[in-house]
């Protein structure tokens, strides 16, 4: 460090060349950095919450003396009021230069070492992920301040762009690497990271003060319940005219899909609507291609549970017809479709789609279900609705995945035309189970589909917390960190390896023991029936797409749910199918009159500009943001403080969820009856 007439000169730094800060700007940068760095805030928060937390070393990299020194240097700098310090910058620069190769290889290889380090006695420490992000943030802050004063070196802009790109890709990465960043003791938080790395922010406005996240309009972020537009039940009077027609006996429905929850929901709700509003019964046959969801929760059946009607089947469609309908063999959907499915990381391809449609329609044309069923139901992928269209029966579609899922590029334009024809056919009824998909389809096609929430009544389960020291964790498959492992590390501390390894083992512990809460990943206890899932104290959901069937199922069970704060949802919900750029195309006919001022709901995997421009707005359109009575957290200490005995009235939360379920069930039943 040398003094010069104009300011301070820092020479020969390894990664970024020369940095010069004019004397008049040093005090301003002290303020800038002081607002940026906050020492040990997560530890302080934990202490204030009355929770003694030991932060897992893989988050703070305490296995590496160089990272320890860098973290301590930042803390000491904070104690002094964050004066501009060459040592801080040099340490960040040195660590980036030393670990850049390993960092890039870690991301290129999609290494699992960081994931597995949580469950090791001695972590391998392949990469100090949170230390790298902190170093990159300090690094870019110093260089941007230099560029602001128009005194860049020959490579400063290039180096800055590299550092910004690396940091931005870490933030929008479609795995869960940063989910515990605010639970570590690194001296920045995600709100500051997001503001500092926003590509729209000019260097002149880089204040780096911790202002928190943007707050959302509550009209967007919440369901409108109680006071507000009343449900329009006037149309239900038309059902009276339908009743004489149905008094002859039962109705029949043929329900198809590749996602069992999206098939079981219409089967269940059609029966309820027919029973409650049409005063008749609905017989349902279900063919599901992929029962992966059933394998996860257990207890699934290929047919819906029959709801006893208030009237007895008689006449043309009496008991004999009902028994015959129930005994009809499957068409063979699973056998035809499953061999043609080609799953990708965040997508799905269908091999020889035209051949599949031709073969199924040939089988279906000669099958008795074709004539005996009064209505056909399709779900996901939407393109498989082709299998059932054109047979002269009403087609109901219950959509939950992207409109273009399963289509190749050559088929898109023709599919847009075919989809429009099916939606506009007055004998059909197309709906979505979540608001984001409805908005996305409208943006792509101009067609507005109603939203009918998933209730999951087929679970037949209600919250009954027998496992008072066990919490369920729902997480995505595309993971960098293991949330249940880290939560147990925080909870059990040095006794981590003495924790019960299964829910059964935890239940067998002596009563009134002093054990902390144990966290179990849903994928670790695959096959547990819904009735057992309802026995956990609560569930933590780390969303990994814009909607999840398990979220609605657990909500319907009145299970208290912990989710990340609304302002953190952009980090979570764009990790799944809806973030795949293959599904982000717009109907060519719509592009001519498309409102260019609308923010597109497309946040692709490496869409830096799209993430900063649109992610916060569109994540607020998900039910993860809109549903009431959800418990929110931003860090582990905040989560644990709400889970402490007596801290949260879970019974009251569950009762409030039930009231919301009851109200929305009335709306949904009317929608299904109208369909």
XYZ file of C-alpha atoms in Angstrom:
675
model
C 0.000 0.000 0.000
C 1.469 3.345 -1.039
C 0.223 6.877 -0.598
C 0.114 9.194 -3.595
C -0.999 12.785 -4.097
C -4.346 11.635 -5.421
C -5.183 8.806 -3.064
C -4.132 5.222 -2.310
C -2.395 2.905 -4.760
C -2.587 -0.875 -4.395
C -0.115 -2.674 -6.615
C 0.200 -6.084 -8.181
C -2.847 -7.868 -6.843
C -3.027 -11.356 -8.208
C -6.429 -11.563 -9.822
C -7.369 -8.010 -10.692
C -4.244 -5.942 -11.411
C -4.057 -2.454 -9.926
C -6.704 -0.767 -7.803
C -6.617 2.984 -7.125
C -8.999 4.740 -4.753
C -8.943 8.551 -4.661
C -8.575 10.092 -1.233
C -11.905 11.903 -1.351
C -13.774 8.630 -1.900
C -12.272 6.605 0.938
C -14.709 7.857 3.584
C -17.600 7.198 1.242
C -16.386 3.678 0.696
C -16.129 3.123 4.444
C -19.857 3.885 4.632
C -20.520 1.711 1.588
C -18.666 -1.271 3.002
C -19.950 -0.777 6.527
C -23.510 -1.063 5.290
C -22.516 -4.125 3.274
C -20.835 -6.230 5.959
C -22.473 -7.277 9.214
C -20.449 -9.465 11.586
C -21.897 -12.789 12.760
C -25.498 -11.712 12.359
C -26.788 -15.288 12.097
C -25.087 -16.249 15.352
C -26.465 -13.161 17.078
C -29.929 -13.939 15.793
C -29.632 -17.470 17.111
C -28.666 -16.196 20.538
C -31.535 -13.717 20.567
C -33.904 -16.542 19.683
C -32.710 -18.484 22.715
C -31.263 -21.204 20.507
C -27.698 -22.421 20.937
C -26.623 -23.241 17.397
C -23.343 -24.641 16.229
C -22.946 -23.703 12.578
C -21.803 -26.708 10.494
C -18.218 -26.268 9.408
C -18.954 -26.914 5.739
C -20.876 -23.606 5.694
C -18.133 -21.558 7.376
C -15.160 -23.635 6.130
C -13.558 -23.923 9.543
C -11.516 -26.843 8.224
C -9.349 -24.394 6.205
C -7.129 -21.879 8.019
C -7.001 -19.494 5.051
C -10.778 -19.150 4.944
C -10.873 -18.774 8.722
C -8.350 -15.924 8.483
C -10.396 -14.212 5.762
C -13.582 -14.442 7.806
C -11.871 -13.137 10.933
C -10.316 -10.321 8.915
C -13.785 -9.219 7.820
C -15.046 -9.335 11.403
C -12.115 -7.282 12.663
C -12.648 -4.819 9.853
C -16.278 -4.531 10.973
C -15.261 -3.812 14.568
C -13.167 -0.866 13.319
C -16.093 0.522 11.329
C -15.102 -1.053 7.996
C -12.332 1.303 6.921
C -10.998 0.716 3.436
C -8.418 -2.013 3.941
C -6.035 -3.384 1.368
C -5.668 -6.556 3.430
C -9.378 -7.341 3.000
C -9.209 -6.917 -0.744
C -5.898 -8.780 -1.066
C -7.268 -11.690 0.958
C -10.353 -11.907 -1.258
C -8.240 -11.617 -4.401
C -5.786 -14.257 -3.220
C -8.520 -16.742 -2.302
C -10.296 -16.291 -5.634
C -7.058 -16.853 -7.536
C -6.231 -19.941 -5.500
C -9.638 -21.617 -5.605
C -11.049 -20.479 -8.952
C -10.068 -23.673 -10.776
C -11.643 -25.911 -8.129
C -14.713 -23.678 -8.034
C -15.257 -23.891 -11.809
C -14.653 -27.639 -11.817
C -17.124 -28.061 -8.957
C -19.873 -26.428 -11.005
C -18.918 -28.041 -14.319
C -18.834 -31.548 -12.871
C -21.973 -31.080 -10.736
C -19.890 -32.568 -7.945
C -21.683 -34.196 -5.001
C -18.773 -33.705 -2.611
C -20.254 -30.572 -1.039
C -23.503 -32.481 -0.509
C -21.813 -35.470 1.124
C -19.488 -33.347 3.288
C -22.419 -32.683 5.614
C -22.591 -36.327 6.672
C -18.844 -36.899 7.047
C -16.879 -36.846 10.265
C -14.108 -35.038 8.388
C -15.306 -33.039 5.349
C -13.186 -33.190 2.206
C -13.609 -29.448 1.706
C -13.452 -29.526 -2.087
C -14.869 -25.994 -2.243
C -15.683 -23.268 0.270
C -18.820 -22.196 -1.539
C -20.018 -19.433 0.775
C -16.496 -18.115 1.228
C -16.138 -17.818 -2.549
C -19.359 -15.844 -2.845
C -18.259 -13.525 -0.026
C -14.845 -13.039 -1.640
C -16.435 -12.308 -5.010
C -18.778 -9.750 -3.455
C -15.929 -7.912 -1.724
C -13.844 -8.160 -4.886
C -16.491 -6.689 -7.184
C -17.356 -3.951 -4.694
C -13.783 -2.656 -4.613
C -13.297 -2.800 -8.378
C -16.644 -1.157 -9.158
C -15.752 1.666 -6.858
C -12.525 2.125 -8.767
C -14.328 2.145 -12.121
C -16.788 4.676 -10.774
C -13.896 7.111 -10.452
C -12.892 6.554 -14.093
C -9.447 5.231 -13.275
C -9.565 1.664 -14.542
C -6.537 -0.399 -15.379
C -6.217 -2.168 -18.731
C -7.937 -5.352 -17.530
C -10.121 -4.088 -14.730
C -13.373 -4.184 -16.688
C -12.689 -7.679 -17.952
C -11.814 -8.933 -14.474
C -14.921 -7.272 -13.041
C -17.172 -8.935 -15.600
C -15.673 -12.327 -14.787
C -16.212 -11.810 -11.056
C -19.762 -10.519 -11.540
C -20.663 -13.391 -13.858
C -19.379 -15.990 -11.415
C -21.224 -14.419 -8.499
C -24.458 -13.985 -10.467
C -24.443 -17.574 -11.662
C -24.002 -18.712 -8.062
C -27.085 -16.720 -7.082
C -29.418 -17.957 -9.834
C -28.040 -21.501 -9.981
C -30.919 -23.955 -10.294
C -29.825 -26.088 -7.369
C -30.013 -25.292 -3.681
C -26.399 -24.331 -2.968
C -27.267 -21.006 -1.297
C -30.308 -22.120 0.704
C -28.335 -21.897 3.969
C -26.270 -18.808 3.154
C -28.227 -16.621 5.569
C -27.755 -19.296 8.236
C -23.958 -19.110 8.049
C -21.765 -16.570 9.815
C -20.403 -14.961 6.655
C -20.867 -11.233 6.985
C -23.322 -10.578 4.169
C -26.892 -11.644 3.508
C -28.695 -12.632 0.331
C -30.616 -9.360 0.157
C -27.345 -7.456 -0.087
C -25.966 -9.946 -2.597
C -29.004 -9.570 -4.857
C -28.918 -5.783 -4.802
C -25.182 -5.571 -5.411
C -25.229 -8.008 -8.349
C -28.343 -6.635 -10.074
C -27.255 -6.048 -13.723
C -29.627 -3.067 -13.954
C -27.900 -1.217 -11.141
C -25.424 1.395 -12.408
C -22.083 1.668 -10.625
C -23.090 5.108 -9.389
C -25.887 3.543 -7.318
C -23.923 0.682 -5.804
C -24.368 1.652 -2.179
C -24.439 -1.925 -0.892
C -26.459 -0.857 2.135
C -28.546 -3.651 3.562
C -32.029 -2.470 2.665
C -33.577 -5.912 2.676
C -35.592 -7.362 -0.157
C -38.252 -5.614 -2.189
C -41.640 -5.887 -0.502
C -44.498 -7.110 -2.677
C -47.944 -5.690 -3.197
C -50.201 -7.655 -0.810
C -52.938 -7.678 -3.438
C -50.662 -9.853 -5.559
C -49.145 -11.836 -2.735
C -52.271 -12.979 -0.900
C -55.503 -14.800 -1.606
C -58.528 -12.546 -1.348
C -60.624 -14.167 1.359
C -63.483 -12.968 3.530
C -64.461 -9.475 2.320
C -64.136 -9.189 -1.410
C -65.791 -10.524 -4.552
C -68.352 -13.156 -3.573
C -68.432 -16.495 -5.319
C -70.904 -16.476 -8.170
C -73.179 -19.411 -7.481
C -75.966 -18.072 -9.689
C -74.764 -20.273 -12.508
C -75.358 -23.309 -10.330
C -79.072 -22.986 -11.002
C -78.363 -24.507 -14.403
C -77.542 -27.759 -12.631
C -81.228 -28.159 -11.786
C -81.946 -28.702 -15.464
C -79.333 -31.427 -15.613
C -80.686 -33.471 -12.721
C -83.590 -35.201 -14.526
C -81.129 -36.435 -17.114
C -78.865 -37.912 -14.443
C -81.627 -39.430 -12.317
C -81.395 -42.488 -14.548
C -78.268 -43.529 -12.651
C -74.540 -42.920 -12.440
C -72.189 -40.969 -14.644
C -68.894 -42.449 -15.804
C -65.491 -40.751 -16.172
C -62.236 -42.008 -17.661
C -59.246 -40.205 -16.114
C -55.696 -40.350 -17.497
C -52.312 -38.848 -16.687
C -48.629 -39.391 -16.018
C -48.684 -37.715 -12.578
C -50.868 -39.635 -10.158
C -51.845 -36.591 -8.044
C -53.050 -34.701 -11.131
C -55.162 -37.722 -12.065
C -56.532 -38.507 -8.605
C -57.604 -34.911 -7.967
C -60.141 -34.690 -10.840
C -61.345 -38.216 -10.045
C -62.025 -37.177 -6.457
C -63.505 -33.763 -7.201
C -65.783 -35.006 -9.990
C -67.289 -37.462 -7.535
C -67.771 -34.740 -4.924
C -69.310 -32.330 -7.442
C -71.669 -34.959 -8.786
C -72.703 -35.967 -5.282
C -73.088 -32.503 -3.731
C -74.440 -30.399 -6.592
C -75.833 -32.828 -9.179
C -77.380 -35.253 -6.690
C -76.012 -38.264 -8.536
C -72.993 -40.555 -8.440
C -69.854 -40.569 -10.563
C -68.015 -43.770 -11.381
C -64.348 -43.172 -12.180
C -61.730 -45.286 -13.908
C -58.142 -44.025 -13.632
C -55.136 -44.974 -15.750
C -51.851 -43.458 -14.577
C -48.633 -43.907 -16.523
C -46.057 -43.085 -13.863
C -46.807 -43.668 -10.182
C -43.580 -42.139 -8.843
C -45.615 -39.831 -6.606
C -47.366 -42.897 -5.175
C -44.018 -44.532 -4.462
C -43.036 -41.408 -2.534
C -46.062 -41.254 -0.250
C -47.390 -44.808 -0.390
C -50.957 -46.005 -0.192
C -52.016 -45.025 -3.716
C -54.617 -46.904 -5.680
C -55.200 -46.910 -9.409
C -58.881 -46.109 -8.914
C -60.582 -43.368 -6.959
C -62.397 -44.188 -3.754
C -66.114 -44.327 -4.411
C -68.230 -41.621 -2.771
C -71.638 -42.916 -1.700
C -74.318 -40.923 -3.543
C -77.442 -39.612 -1.901
C -79.509 -41.423 -4.502
C -79.264 -45.084 -5.404
C -78.272 -46.000 -8.957
C -81.350 -47.236 -10.777
C -82.951 -47.440 -14.186
C -80.773 -47.636 -17.282
C -77.600 -47.166 -15.278
C -78.267 -49.011 -12.068
C -76.185 -51.210 -9.861
C -75.498 -53.677 -12.644
C -74.043 -50.961 -14.902
C -71.963 -49.600 -12.040
C -70.424 -52.996 -11.337
C -69.752 -53.584 -15.014
C -68.131 -50.155 -15.406
C -65.861 -50.733 -12.427
C -64.828 -54.088 -13.901
C -63.787 -52.682 -17.283
C -60.151 -53.496 -18.121
C -57.637 -50.676 -18.672
C -57.062 -49.456 -22.195
C -53.294 -49.938 -21.880
C -52.148 -46.328 -21.540
C -49.203 -47.165 -19.268
C -47.881 -49.887 -21.554
C -47.985 -47.569 -24.568
C -46.686 -44.363 -23.003
C -44.072 -45.400 -20.428
C -41.554 -46.904 -22.915
C -41.669 -43.669 -24.915
C -40.958 -41.254 -22.037
C -37.430 -39.831 -21.966
C -36.958 -37.779 -18.773
C -34.334 -35.031 -18.733
C -32.922 -33.068 -15.776
C -35.676 -30.455 -15.937
C -37.740 -31.752 -18.802
C -39.431 -34.627 -20.561
C -39.309 -35.847 -24.146
C -41.775 -38.252 -25.762
C -40.368 -40.518 -28.434
C -42.536 -40.972 -31.547
C -45.441 -38.923 -30.218
C -47.426 -39.257 -33.448
C -47.065 -43.033 -33.350
C -48.194 -43.080 -29.723
C -51.312 -41.044 -30.533
C -52.147 -43.291 -33.482
C -51.728 -46.544 -31.508
C -53.714 -45.389 -28.491
C -56.600 -43.991 -30.510
C -56.840 -47.270 -32.406
C -57.052 -49.205 -29.127
C -59.460 -46.741 -27.552
C -61.818 -46.707 -30.544
C -62.656 -50.372 -29.945
C -62.637 -50.288 -26.142
C -65.922 -50.237 -24.159
C -64.694 -47.293 -22.034
C -65.068 -45.108 -25.113
C -68.859 -45.490 -25.128
C -69.533 -46.144 -21.445
C -67.688 -43.099 -20.058
C -69.598 -39.803 -20.226
C -66.520 -37.640 -19.887
C -62.804 -38.047 -20.527
C -60.138 -36.390 -18.379
C -56.528 -35.668 -19.344
C -53.834 -33.997 -17.267
C -50.085 -34.026 -17.865
C -48.367 -33.678 -20.250
C -51.002 -31.514 -21.907
C -50.101 -32.840 -25.327
C -51.483 -36.261 -24.296
C -54.952 -34.689 -24.339
C -54.656 -35.491 -28.048
C -55.271 -39.123 -27.154
C -58.854 -38.438 -26.086
C -59.980 -35.582 -28.327
C -62.353 -36.034 -31.236
C -64.357 -38.972 -29.853
C -67.562 -36.986 -29.381
C -67.388 -36.808 -25.587
C -66.606 -33.809 -23.344
C -62.920 -33.492 -22.493
C -61.814 -32.090 -19.134
C -58.163 -31.129 -18.725
C -56.514 -30.578 -15.342
C -53.133 -29.066 -16.127
C -50.115 -28.815 -13.871
C -47.038 -28.736 -16.076
C -45.761 -26.565 -18.962
C -47.899 -26.415 -22.087
C -45.016 -27.476 -24.349
C -43.799 -30.381 -22.207
C -43.011 -33.411 -24.348
C -42.977 -31.563 -27.684
C -40.063 -31.108 -30.069
C -39.385 -27.858 -31.902
C -41.055 -29.016 -35.127
C -44.347 -29.723 -33.368
C -44.858 -26.466 -31.437
C -46.737 -24.358 -33.963
C -49.171 -27.117 -34.900
C -49.747 -27.846 -31.203
C -50.602 -24.205 -30.489
C -53.376 -24.401 -33.109
C -54.638 -27.759 -31.852
C -54.613 -26.590 -28.226
C -56.601 -23.479 -29.103
C -59.261 -25.557 -30.861
C -59.622 -27.894 -27.868
C -59.839 -25.037 -25.344
C -62.438 -23.130 -27.352
C -64.630 -26.192 -27.914
C -67.736 -25.467 -25.737
C -68.031 -29.131 -24.754
C -64.534 -29.104 -23.207
C -63.275 -27.549 -19.989
C -59.556 -26.790 -19.488
C -58.205 -25.626 -16.125
C -54.917 -25.297 -14.202
C -54.233 -26.327 -10.636
C -51.958 -23.373 -9.889
C -52.008 -19.665 -10.823
C -48.483 -19.487 -12.252
C -49.222 -22.044 -14.969
C -52.475 -20.296 -15.860
C -50.608 -17.001 -16.235
C -47.824 -18.666 -18.220
C -50.256 -20.279 -20.663
C -52.099 -16.987 -21.109
C -48.795 -15.240 -21.836
C -47.951 -17.889 -24.441
C -51.351 -18.267 -26.117
C -53.698 -15.488 -25.029
C -56.055 -18.150 -23.648
C -57.135 -17.601 -20.041
C -57.712 -20.860 -18.140
C -59.428 -20.911 -14.743
C -57.432 -21.930 -11.664
C -58.920 -24.772 -9.621
C -56.676 -25.550 -6.673
C -55.636 -29.067 -5.804
C -57.263 -30.198 -2.532
C -55.860 -33.692 -2.197
C -58.898 -35.065 -0.370
C -57.832 -38.511 -1.586
C -55.174 -38.510 1.156
C -57.917 -39.221 3.742
C -55.518 -37.813 6.343
C -55.775 -35.021 8.928
C -53.019 -33.449 11.005
C -52.500 -35.474 14.218
C -49.043 -34.615 15.624
C -47.929 -37.725 17.483
C -44.271 -37.179 16.559
C -43.619 -34.094 18.663
C -39.856 -34.135 18.053
C -39.889 -35.039 14.370
C -40.214 -32.596 11.466
C -40.715 -33.579 7.828
C -38.603 -31.916 5.121
C -39.678 -31.653 1.454
C -36.809 -30.815 -0.879
C -35.994 -31.067 -4.557
C -33.997 -33.734 -6.365
C -31.549 -31.295 -7.982
C -29.604 -30.537 -4.840
C -26.191 -29.233 -3.895
C -26.829 -29.175 -0.144
C -28.739 -31.749 1.900
C -31.293 -29.750 3.960
C -32.280 -32.514 6.429
C -28.620 -33.251 7.099
C -27.761 -29.608 7.730
C -30.839 -29.066 9.883
C -29.840 -32.058 11.979
C -26.290 -30.699 12.183
C -27.692 -27.445 13.559
C -30.135 -29.250 15.845
C -27.940 -32.029 17.232
C -24.580 -30.259 17.089
C -21.751 -32.454 18.314
C -24.233 -35.307 18.923
C -25.182 -35.425 15.255
C -24.044 -39.025 14.779
C -26.070 -40.141 17.826
C -29.400 -38.954 16.404
C -32.148 -41.480 15.540
C -31.808 -42.456 11.893
C -35.468 -43.282 11.170
C -38.855 -41.969 12.318
C -39.497 -45.325 13.968
C -36.246 -45.123 15.917
C -37.121 -41.582 16.997
C -40.567 -42.708 18.142
C -39.030 -45.484 20.219
C -36.885 -43.111 22.263
C -37.881 -42.866 25.941
C -40.739 -40.420 26.576
C -39.926 -36.963 27.925
C -36.319 -37.277 26.720
C -34.126 -34.260 26.154
C -33.546 -34.993 22.481
C -33.667 -32.049 20.100
C -35.903 -32.173 17.037
C -34.862 -34.603 14.323
C -35.484 -33.739 10.655
C -36.401 -36.391 8.078
C -36.359 -35.873 4.324
C -39.474 -37.122 2.602
C -37.355 -38.985 0.066
C -35.602 -40.792 2.931
C -38.874 -42.274 4.207
C -40.414 -43.054 0.814
C -43.556 -45.141 0.992
C -44.842 -43.748 4.284
C -48.647 -43.401 3.942
C -50.364 -40.039 4.203
C -51.781 -40.912 7.621
C -48.231 -41.240 8.963
C -47.034 -38.059 7.249
C -49.829 -36.248 9.107
C -48.304 -37.315 12.438
C -45.176 -35.115 12.195
C -44.919 -31.940 14.253
C -44.700 -29.816 11.083
C -43.275 -29.844 7.571
C -40.566 -27.650 6.063
C -40.899 -27.176 2.303
C -38.008 -25.959 0.178
C -39.900 -25.372 -3.115
C -38.187 -26.558 -6.279
C -40.795 -25.561 -8.871
C -43.614 -23.033 -9.179
C -46.101 -25.563 -7.768
C -45.859 -28.924 -6.010
C -48.711 -31.378 -5.513
C -47.309 -32.366 -2.109
C -47.700 -28.746 -0.931
C -51.458 -28.845 -1.602
C -51.804 -32.348 -0.167
C -50.114 -31.374 3.099
C -52.056 -28.105 3.256
C -55.298 -30.041 2.799
C -54.237 -32.258 5.722
C -53.982 -29.019 7.785
C -50.320 -29.745 8.442
C -48.445 -26.595 9.614
C -46.026 -25.700 6.832
C -42.780 -23.737 7.032
C -41.686 -22.075 3.792
C -38.994 -19.516 2.943
C -40.016 -15.893 3.198
C -41.773 -14.521 0.118
C -38.772 -12.386 -0.792
C -36.600 -15.535 -0.867
C -38.887 -17.508 -3.197
C -37.055 -16.379 -6.379
C -34.119 -18.503 -5.206
C -36.342 -21.587 -5.050
C -39.249 -21.793 -7.457
C -37.362 -21.569 -10.755
C -35.503 -24.867 -10.436
C -37.944 -27.203 -12.144
C -39.837 -27.835 -15.366
C -41.167 -24.300 -15.715
C -37.606 -22.915 -15.862
C -36.628 -25.074 -18.841
C -36.188 -22.795 -21.866
C -37.590 -25.499 -24.174
C -41.036 -24.563 -22.818
C -40.731 -20.771 -23.112
C -41.970 -20.260 -26.648
C -44.925 -18.056 -27.570
C -47.608 -18.849 -30.121
C -46.322 -17.209 -33.348
C -49.778 -15.758 -34.020
C -49.765 -14.140 -30.581
C -46.392 -12.468 -31.039
C -47.874 -9.965 -33.474
C -50.140 -8.416 -30.832
C -48.286 -9.474 -27.706
C -48.002 -6.754 -25.082
C -44.259 -6.183 -24.960
C -44.571 -4.260 -21.711
C -45.555 -7.422 -19.820
C -42.818 -9.192 -17.934
C -42.358 -12.676 -19.320
C -42.827 -15.540 -16.834
C -39.756 -17.230 -18.280
C -36.770 -17.551 -15.936
C -34.375 -19.959 -17.698
C -31.484 -21.718 -16.006
C -28.826 -19.176 -16.960
C -31.099 -16.200 -17.513
C -29.264 -13.613 -15.437
C -31.213 -10.661 -16.821
C -34.550 -12.484 -16.580
C -33.929 -13.550 -12.985
C -33.188 -10.044 -11.761
C -35.953 -8.488 -13.845
C -38.824 -10.912 -13.388
C -38.165 -13.574 -10.744
C -39.408 -11.623 -7.727
C -42.579 -10.529 -9.536
C -43.470 -13.959 -10.873
C -42.572 -15.892 -7.725
C -45.211 -13.754 -5.977
C -47.775 -15.282 -8.382
C -47.251 -18.745 -6.931
C -49.408 -20.214 -4.196
C -46.251 -20.480 -2.089
C -46.605 -16.698 -1.781
C -50.393 -16.385 -1.892
C -51.717 -19.033 0.472
C -52.459 -17.783 3.993
C -51.424 -19.281 7.345
C -47.986 -20.388 6.139
C -45.104 -20.082 8.599
C -42.124 -18.214 7.171
C -38.404 -18.307 7.869
C -35.274 -16.745 6.436
C -32.602 -18.598 8.389
C -32.183 -21.686 10.527
C -32.196 -19.628 13.711
C -35.518 -18.052 12.718
C -36.931 -21.483 11.888
C -35.740 -23.069 15.134
C -37.079 -20.198 17.227
C -40.586 -20.965 15.904
C -40.183 -24.694 16.540
C -39.226 -24.282 20.202
C -41.811 -25.692 22.652
C -44.584 -23.159 23.164
C -43.277 -20.714 20.559
C -45.967 -21.481 17.951
C -49.571 -22.518 18.453
C -49.638 -25.240 15.831
C -53.228 -26.163 16.662
C -54.367 -22.617 15.879
C -52.384 -22.624 12.633
C -53.955 -25.938 11.630
C -57.452 -24.657 12.448
C -56.897 -21.564 10.293
C -55.742 -23.762 7.416
C -58.923 -25.810 7.751
C -61.086 -22.683 7.427
C -59.252 -21.720 4.264
C -59.575 -25.266 2.916
C -63.337 -25.223 3.555
C -63.863 -21.930 1.770
C -61.793 -22.816 -1.269
C -63.415 -26.256 -1.397
C -66.796 -24.588 -1.980
C -65.338 -22.622 -4.861
C -63.594 -25.663 -6.337
C -66.668 -27.895 -6.064
C -68.703 -25.308 -7.950
C -66.032 -25.129 -10.640
C -65.944 -28.899 -11.075
C -69.730 -29.108 -11.194
C -69.767 -26.324 -13.754
C -67.236 -28.282 -15.807
